[in-house]
Short mmCIF file of C-alpha atoms in Angstrom, two decimals:
data_model
loop_
_atom_site.label_atom_id
_atom_site.label_comp_id
_atom_site.label_asym_id
_atom_site.label_seq_id
_atom_site.Cartn_x
_atom_site.Cartn_y
_atom_site.Cartn_z
CA MET B 582 -7.00 53.52 100.69
CA LYS B 583 -4.68 50.67 99.74
CA ARG B 584 -2.26 49.64 102.49
CA THR B 585 1.40 50.17 101.77
CA THR B 586 3.23 46.86 101.42
CA THR B 587 5.71 45.69 104.03
CA ARG B 588 8.49 45.97 101.44
CA ALA B 589 7.60 49.60 100.74
CA ARG B 590 7.55 50.41 104.45
CA LEU B 591 10.93 48.71 104.89
CA ALA B 592 12.30 50.69 101.96
CA ARG B 593 11.21 53.94 103.59
CA VAL B 594 12.70 52.98 106.94
CA ALA B 595 15.94 51.92 105.24
CA ALA B 596 16.06 55.12 103.18
CA THR B 597 15.54 57.29 106.25
CA ALA B 598 18.30 55.42 108.05
CA ALA B 599 20.63 55.86 105.08
CA VAL B 600 20.05 59.62 105.07
CA ALA B 601 20.65 59.80 108.82
CA LEU B 602 23.84 57.82 108.43
CA ALA B 603 25.07 60.20 105.74
CA ILE B 604 24.37 63.14 108.03
CA ALA B 605 26.34 61.39 110.77
CA GLY B 606 29.41 61.81 108.57
CA CYS B 607 32.50 60.04 109.72
CA GLY B 608 30.72 58.27 112.55
CA THR B 609 31.37 58.21 116.24
CA SER B 610 33.78 56.81 118.74
CA SER B 611 32.82 53.20 119.31
CA GLY B 612 29.86 50.98 118.64
CA GLY B 613 27.53 49.90 115.91
CA GLY B 614 24.00 50.35 114.72
CA ASP B 615 21.66 47.90 116.32
CA SER B 616 17.96 48.18 116.46
CA GLY B 617 17.30 46.58 119.51
CA GLY B 618 18.24 44.44 123.69
CA SER B 619 19.18 39.52 126.76
CA GLY B 620 16.75 36.89 127.42
CA ASP B 621 19.15 35.99 130.19
CA GLU B 622 17.90 34.97 133.57
CA GLY B 623 17.87 37.47 136.42
CA SER B 624 16.41 40.90 136.74
CA GLY B 625 18.39 44.04 136.20
CA THR B 626 22.08 44.72 136.40
CA GLY B 627 22.39 44.42 140.17
CA GLU B 628 25.06 45.42 142.59
CA ALA B 629 26.58 41.96 142.19
CA ALA B 630 27.76 43.16 138.80
CA GLY B 631 29.47 46.16 140.40
CA PHE B 632 27.51 48.74 138.44
CA THR B 633 26.37 51.80 140.35
CA PRO B 634 24.64 54.41 138.17
CA PRO B 635 24.95 58.16 138.73
CA ASP B 636 22.54 59.65 141.26
CA ILE B 637 19.93 61.15 138.93
CA PRO B 638 16.61 62.25 140.44
CA MET B 639 13.44 60.49 139.31
CA ALA B 640 10.21 62.34 138.56
CA GLN B 641 7.75 62.12 141.44
CA LYS B 642 4.74 63.73 139.81
CA LEU B 643 3.64 65.20 136.51
CA GLY B 644 2.30 68.62 135.71
CA ALA B 645 0.83 70.16 132.62
CA GLY B 646 2.47 69.47 129.28
CA GLU B 647 5.07 71.97 128.15
CA GLY B 648 3.62 72.20 124.63
CA GLU B 649 6.30 70.21 122.86
CA VAL B 650 8.62 67.26 123.19
CA ASP B 651 11.90 66.48 121.42
CA ILE B 652 11.95 62.82 120.40
CA LEU B 653 15.02 60.87 119.29
CA ALA B 654 13.91 57.70 117.54
CA TRP B 655 14.78 54.81 115.29
CA PRO B 656 13.26 55.27 111.82
CA GLY B 657 9.74 53.90 111.89
CA TYR B 658 9.17 54.46 115.61
CA ALA B 659 7.46 57.87 115.44
CA GLU B 660 5.30 58.01 112.32
CA ASP B 661 3.02 60.98 111.63
CA GLY B 662 1.34 59.72 108.47
CA SER B 663 3.66 61.51 106.06
CA ASN B 664 5.22 58.23 104.91
CA ASP B 665 1.95 56.31 104.95
CA PRO B 666 -1.40 57.84 105.98
CA ASN B 667 -2.43 54.45 107.35
CA TYR B 668 0.26 54.70 110.02
CA ASP B 669 0.10 57.77 112.22
CA TRP B 670 0.38 57.59 115.98
CA VAL B 671 2.11 60.97 116.40
CA THR B 672 -0.85 63.14 115.37
CA PRO B 673 -3.24 61.51 117.87
CA PHE B 674 -0.64 62.05 120.59
CA GLU B 675 -0.35 65.74 119.73
CA LYS B 676 -4.13 66.19 119.73
CA GLU B 677 -4.61 64.36 123.02
CA THR B 678 -1.78 66.04 124.94
CA GLY B 679 -1.13 69.37 123.27
CA CYS B 680 2.54 68.36 123.01
CA GLN B 681 4.02 69.07 119.59
CA ALA B 682 6.29 66.16 118.67
CA ASN B 683 9.66 67.20 117.23
CA VAL B 684 11.17 64.00 115.88
CA LYS B 685 14.76 63.34 114.86
CA TYR B 686 15.75 59.93 113.52
CA PHE B 687 19.12 58.30 114.14
CA ALA B 688 20.80 55.52 112.18
CA THR B 689 22.98 53.81 114.79
CA SER B 690 23.03 53.26 118.52
CA ASP B 691 26.32 55.14 118.68
CA GLU B 692 24.70 58.13 117.04
CA ALA B 693 21.86 58.01 119.56
CA VAL B 694 24.28 57.88 122.49
CA ASN B 695 26.17 60.92 121.23
CA LEU B 696 23.05 62.90 120.38
CA MET B 697 21.67 62.34 123.87
CA LYS B 698 24.82 63.93 125.26
CA THR B 699 23.87 67.22 123.59
CA GLY B 700 20.94 67.67 125.98
CA GLU B 701 18.68 68.58 123.06
CA TYR B 702 16.29 65.62 123.39
CA ASP B 703 13.71 64.67 125.98
CA VAL B 704 13.11 61.01 125.17
CA VAL B 705 14.89 58.33 123.13
CA SER B 706 14.13 54.85 121.81
CA ALA B 707 17.24 53.06 123.06
CA SER B 708 18.42 49.66 121.95
CA GLY B 709 20.05 47.22 124.31
CA ASP B 710 23.55 47.99 123.08
CA ALA B 711 23.08 51.65 124.02
CA SER B 712 20.83 51.79 127.07
CA LEU B 713 23.37 50.99 129.77
CA ARG B 714 25.84 53.41 128.21
CA MET B 715 23.25 56.16 128.58
CA VAL B 716 22.55 55.13 132.18
CA ALA B 717 26.24 55.00 133.10
CA SER B 718 26.96 58.40 131.54
CA GLY B 719 24.11 60.03 133.44
CA ASP B 720 22.30 61.07 130.26
CA VAL B 721 19.03 59.32 131.16
CA ALA B 722 17.05 59.27 134.36
CA PRO B 723 15.35 56.46 136.24
CA VAL B 724 11.71 56.20 135.18
CA ASN B 725 8.81 56.39 137.60
CA THR B 726 6.53 53.78 136.08
CA ASP B 727 3.71 54.81 138.44
CA LEU B 728 3.37 57.91 136.27
CA ILE B 729 2.80 55.80 133.15
CA PRO B 730 -0.68 54.22 133.37
CA ASN B 731 -0.20 51.90 130.38
CA TYR B 732 2.97 50.42 131.92
CA ALA B 733 0.92 48.07 134.11
CA ASP B 734 -0.42 46.31 131.01
CA LEU B 735 2.98 45.47 129.49
CA TYR B 736 4.33 41.93 129.43
CA ASP B 737 6.06 41.26 132.75
CA TYR B 738 8.92 39.39 131.08
CA LEU B 739 10.03 42.62 129.40
CA LYS B 740 10.29 44.50 132.70
CA ASP B 741 13.24 44.77 135.09
CA ARG B 742 15.80 43.26 132.74
CA ASP B 743 19.55 43.72 132.30
CA TRP B 744 19.16 46.23 129.47
CA ASN B 745 16.41 48.45 130.94
CA SER B 746 16.94 48.44 134.71
CA VAL B 747 19.66 48.75 137.32
CA ASN B 748 19.37 47.35 140.84
CA GLY B 749 15.66 46.79 140.34
CA GLN B 750 15.01 50.35 139.16
CA MET B 751 13.49 50.73 135.70
CA TYR B 752 15.24 53.17 133.38
CA GLY B 753 12.70 52.99 130.59
CA VAL B 754 9.51 51.61 129.11
CA PRO B 755 9.59 48.43 126.97
CA HIS B 756 8.35 49.17 123.48
CA GLY B 757 8.61 46.10 121.23
CA TYR B 758 10.80 43.08 120.70
CA GLY B 759 11.92 40.44 118.24
CA ALA B 760 14.41 37.64 117.63
CA ASN B 761 17.35 37.32 115.27
CA LEU B 762 16.26 34.18 113.45
CA LEU B 763 17.91 31.65 111.16
CA MET B 764 16.67 31.82 107.56
CA TRP B 765 17.49 29.50 104.67
CA ARG B 766 16.43 28.74 101.11
CA THR B 767 14.38 25.58 101.28
CA ASP B 768 15.38 24.51 97.75
CA VAL B 769 19.09 24.54 98.61
CA VAL B 770 19.60 23.93 102.32
CA LYS B 771 18.44 20.42 103.16
CA PRO B 772 17.44 19.05 105.55
CA ALA B 773 15.89 22.03 107.31
CA PRO B 774 18.45 23.25 109.89
CA THR B 775 17.58 23.35 113.56
CA SER B 776 20.91 24.66 114.89
CA TRP B 777 23.18 27.65 114.36
CA SER B 778 25.86 25.10 113.47
CA VAL B 779 24.81 25.53 109.83
CA VAL B 780 26.39 29.02 109.83
CA PHE B 781 29.29 28.18 112.14
CA ASP B 782 30.85 24.72 112.30
CA GLY B 783 28.99 23.53 109.19
CA ALA B 784 29.21 26.75 107.18
CA SER B 785 31.71 25.36 104.68
CA GLU B 786 28.91 23.35 103.06
CA TYR B 787 27.49 26.64 101.83
CA ALA B 788 30.76 28.52 101.36
CA GLY B 789 30.32 31.97 99.92
CA LYS B 790 26.56 31.92 100.46
CA VAL B 791 26.36 32.41 104.21
CA THR B 792 25.30 35.78 105.61
CA ALA B 793 25.58 37.40 109.05
CA TYR B 794 24.50 40.66 110.64
CA ASP B 795 27.07 43.41 110.17
CA SER B 796 27.67 44.78 113.66
CA PRO B 797 29.94 44.20 116.67
CA ILE B 798 26.86 43.04 118.57
CA TYR B 799 26.82 39.95 116.30
CA ILE B 800 29.70 38.68 118.44
CA ALA B 801 26.98 37.72 120.92
CA ASP B 802 25.56 35.28 118.34
CA ALA B 803 28.87 33.44 118.27
CA ALA B 804 29.11 33.60 122.07
CA LEU B 805 25.61 32.13 122.40
CA TYR B 806 26.54 29.24 120.11
CA LEU B 807 29.70 28.60 122.13
CA MET B 808 27.74 28.86 125.38
CA LYS B 809 25.64 25.90 124.24
CA THR B 810 28.27 23.86 122.40
CA GLN B 811 31.43 24.49 124.44
CA PRO B 812 30.30 24.79 128.09
CA ASP B 813 33.92 24.47 129.26
CA LEU B 814 34.41 28.10 128.17
CA GLY B 815 32.16 29.10 131.07
CA ILE B 816 29.99 31.54 129.11
CA LYS B 817 26.81 32.18 131.08
CA ASN B 818 25.66 35.31 129.29
CA PRO B 819 26.61 36.11 125.64
CA TYR B 820 27.04 39.79 126.55
CA ALA B 821 29.36 39.12 129.51
CA LEU B 822 32.61 37.91 127.99
CA ASP B 823 36.04 38.04 129.60
CA GLN B 824 39.10 38.31 127.37
CA ASP B 825 39.43 34.56 126.84
CA GLN B 826 35.75 34.13 126.03
CA LEU B 827 35.82 37.05 123.61
CA ALA B 828 38.88 35.54 121.94
CA ALA B 829 37.03 32.24 121.49
CA ALA B 830 34.07 34.01 119.90
CA VAL B 831 36.34 36.00 117.61
CA ASP B 832 38.14 32.82 116.54
CA LEU B 833 34.81 31.22 115.63
CA LEU B 834 33.76 34.31 113.67
CA LYS B 835 37.05 34.41 111.76
CA LYS B 836 36.45 30.84 110.67
CA GLN B 837 32.91 31.76 109.67
CA ARG B 838 34.26 34.74 107.70
CA GLU B 839 35.82 32.33 105.21
CA ASN B 840 32.33 31.21 104.21
CA VAL B 841 30.44 34.52 104.40
CA GLY B 842 29.53 35.96 101.02
CA GLU B 843 28.14 39.20 102.41
CA TYR B 844 27.37 40.75 105.77
CA TRP B 845 24.03 42.56 105.90
CA SER B 846 22.61 45.57 107.70
CA ASP B 847 20.19 46.71 104.97
CA TYR B 848 17.01 44.62 105.16
CA LEU B 849 16.18 44.97 101.47
CA LYS B 850 19.66 43.92 100.36
CA GLU B 851 19.27 40.73 102.35
CA VAL B 852 15.95 40.04 100.65
CA GLN B 853 17.62 40.58 97.29
CA ALA B 854 20.52 38.26 98.15
CA PHE B 855 18.15 35.45 99.11
CA THR B 856 16.08 36.14 95.99
CA THR B 857 19.05 35.77 93.64
CA GLY B 858 20.51 32.85 95.56
CA ASP B 859 23.73 34.70 96.33
CA THR B 860 22.82 33.98 99.95
CA VAL B 861 21.15 30.73 101.02
CA VAL B 862 21.46 30.72 104.81
CA GLY B 863 22.07 33.15 107.65
CA THR B 864 20.64 35.37 110.37
CA THR B 865 17.54 37.46 109.69
CA TRP B 866 14.46 39.14 111.17
CA GLN B 867 10.90 37.86 110.89
CA VAL B 868 9.82 40.94 108.94
CA ILE B 869 12.52 40.25 106.34
CA ALA B 870 11.35 36.67 106.00
CA ASN B 871 7.80 37.95 105.55
CA VAL B 872 8.90 40.18 102.67
CA ALA B 873 10.86 37.37 101.01
CA GLU B 874 7.99 34.92 101.34
CA GLY B 875 5.60 37.54 99.98
CA GLU B 876 7.75 37.72 96.87
CA LYS B 877 7.65 33.95 96.45
CA VAL B 878 11.26 33.37 97.50
CA PRO B 879 11.49 29.79 98.86
CA VAL B 880 12.67 30.56 102.38
CA ASP B 881 11.83 29.44 105.88
CA VAL B 882 12.91 30.59 109.35
CA THR B 883 13.36 29.08 112.77
CA LEU B 884 14.49 29.94 116.25
CA PRO B 885 17.34 27.39 116.58
CA GLU B 886 17.73 24.95 119.43
CA GLU B 887 20.47 27.07 121.01
CA GLY B 888 18.14 30.04 121.24
CA ALA B 889 18.86 33.38 119.58
CA THR B 890 19.87 36.95 120.18
CA GLY B 891 17.28 39.65 119.66
CA TRP B 892 16.15 43.12 120.57
CA SER B 893 13.83 44.72 123.09
CA ASP B 894 13.82 48.47 122.62
CA THR B 895 13.21 50.86 125.49
CA TRP B 896 11.93 54.44 125.64
CA MET B 897 14.10 56.40 128.06
CA VAL B 898 13.80 59.95 129.38
CA ALA B 899 16.69 62.42 129.39
CA ALA B 900 18.21 63.27 132.75
CA GLU B 901 17.81 66.97 132.00
CA ALA B 902 14.72 66.86 129.80
CA LYS B 903 13.41 70.32 128.99
CA HIS B 904 9.92 68.90 128.52
CA PRO B 905 9.70 66.07 131.08
CA ASN B 906 5.89 66.09 131.37
CA CYS B 907 5.41 65.73 127.62
CA ALA B 908 8.16 63.08 127.61
CA TYR B 909 6.24 60.99 130.14
CA MET B 910 3.05 61.52 128.15
CA TRP B 911 4.84 60.24 125.04
CA MET B 912 6.10 57.14 126.86
CA ASN B 913 2.58 56.40 128.02
CA HIS B 914 1.17 56.98 124.54
CA ILE B 915 3.68 54.83 122.64
CA VAL B 916 2.76 51.77 124.71
CA SER B 917 -0.98 52.38 124.54
CA PRO B 918 -2.80 49.57 122.72
CA GLU B 919 -3.50 51.71 119.65
CA ALA B 920 -0.02 53.19 119.19
CA ASN B 921 1.81 50.01 120.18
CA ALA B 922 -0.19 47.99 117.65
CA ALA B 923 0.53 50.50 114.90
CA VAL B 924 4.27 50.72 115.50
CA ALA B 925 4.61 46.94 115.86
CA GLU B 926 2.91 46.45 112.51
CA TYR B 927 4.83 49.20 110.78
CA PHE B 928 8.26 48.23 112.04
CA GLY B 929 7.73 44.47 112.14
CA GLU B 930 8.03 43.30 115.73
CA ALA B 931 6.02 42.00 118.68
CA PRO B 932 4.26 44.72 120.70
CA ALA B 933 5.02 45.12 124.39
CA ASN B 934 1.36 45.62 125.29
CA PRO B 935 -0.80 42.48 124.94
CA LYS B 936 -3.87 44.68 124.41
CA ALA B 937 -2.27 45.79 121.14
CA CYS B 938 -2.94 42.31 119.77
CA ASP B 939 -6.68 43.03 119.83
CA ILE B 940 -6.06 45.92 117.44
CA ALA B 941 -3.16 44.75 115.26
CA ALA B 942 -3.75 43.13 111.87
CA LYS B 943 -5.03 39.57 112.00
CA GLY B 944 -2.20 37.11 112.58
CA HIS B 945 0.43 39.76 113.40
CA CYS B 946 0.92 38.79 117.04
CA GLU B 947 0.95 35.09 116.17
CA THR B 948 3.60 35.63 113.51
CA PHE B 949 5.82 37.58 115.88
CA HIS B 950 5.08 35.33 118.90
CA ALA B 951 3.76 38.19 121.01
CA GLY B 952 2.91 37.01 124.50
CA ASP B 953 4.65 33.66 124.04
CA GLU B 954 6.76 33.74 127.18
CA GLU B 955 8.43 30.39 126.45
CA TYR B 956 9.49 31.67 123.04
CA ALA B 957 10.67 34.97 124.52
CA SER B 958 12.71 33.13 127.16
CA GLN B 959 14.89 31.72 124.39
CA ILE B 960 15.84 35.19 123.19
CA HIS B 961 18.98 36.79 124.62
CA TYR B 962 18.18 40.42 124.00
CA TRP B 963 20.90 42.82 122.97
CA THR B 964 22.58 44.25 126.06
CA THR B 965 25.52 46.65 126.27
CA PRO B 966 28.77 44.81 127.07
CA ILE B 967 30.36 46.60 130.04
CA PRO B 968 33.47 45.93 132.18
CA GLN B 969 31.30 44.88 135.12
CA CYS B 970 30.26 41.35 134.21
CA ILE B 971 26.48 41.29 134.06
CA ASP B 972 26.50 37.53 134.68
CA GLY B 973 27.42 38.28 138.30
CA ARG B 974 31.13 37.43 138.19
CA THR B 975 33.31 39.72 140.28
CA ASP B 976 36.66 37.94 139.98
CA VAL B 977 37.27 39.05 136.38
CA THR B 978 36.78 42.13 134.24
CA CYS B 979 34.56 41.68 131.22
CA THR B 980 35.14 43.22 127.82
CA ASP B 981 33.18 46.32 126.87
CA TYR B 982 31.62 47.54 123.64
CA GLY B 983 34.85 49.25 122.61
CA ASP B 984 36.62 45.88 122.83
CA TRP B 985 33.85 44.32 120.76
CA THR B 986 34.13 47.02 118.11
CA GLN B 987 37.88 46.43 117.78
CA ALA B 988 37.31 42.67 117.66
CA TRP B 989 34.69 43.04 114.92
CA THR B 990 37.19 44.99 112.83
CA GLU B 991 39.61 42.09 113.20
CA VAL B 992 36.93 39.60 112.18
CA LYS B 993 36.08 41.41 108.97
CA GLY B 994 39.71 42.11 108.14
#
């Protein structure tokens, strides 16, 4: 049977997200929709950051499956073949474990955070702007990785990081990752840019045709640029900003706003904007670039010299999961070579399990730089901004995601 094109898969993922967003109605309290997690040095949000999570017990052993599991997932993360018969990693899981997978998709990280509070879900694919919120609220439990056989195979540089662990204790299983890249039309933007300056300090050259990701978490992109270009601001981690540092990032973004033609959150709309030439330069994902290039749009991408933000999604288990054994079985399954390869291909990201690269389509892991630790070290994965500065500072209070949401509203006007 003919494989579904990447564009068609993206359209289905986008359509599912749009439906979920409509169901969400008026939205939630604070936060945005980010599919993803910081390539910052250090492991875990330690006690130096002043963050002590609630005392939630961790599973010590597993028993028989309970017959079902309630999964809360980003669109495209739990496919059963109904969208594309070539992509089905849910059915094999059900056959192998006897756990019926009940999947609900969410459209934003905020929606996921609120849905987890209902206690109706056993396991969730959490992005970095949501994971610490779930830990702090006591809605997810620490994960006993000894109970997940496939965990040992995962890339070490995705383990014990600020967005998926606290004080050296893992709170989830790394699933896949990717970078927020710089894309430009090669027939317009010359010479080929190597720095984010083309969308910040030099954005006026392409006034009205610059694009940026539409979410409060994009503030981290500005903070990363300032971290490299204005070291006197003292930014050490783009997700740990005090009031003055946040103000500097907001000021930069307001200046950029004068040159932005359109902010994007819909992958296909960004492809269309680059196709028509309404957009010629801005942030993107590798999978979007692949679609554009496949449609003969003259674009290229790079990971700029300052590095980039990105995502590393994590499967987390509910603190009061009704089906904890099946939840652990799902976490083990989703990072198995077969399932991890399938979801990485379908969604468009690097798998967390290197063995998946032996199964994925030829060239997939090379395209997404899977296993390239040097490349991954340049990615500052999305991490929830919290008052306790995750860069280790204790003499100031950092801004949280609510502050970022308010700031983003000011940026867009």
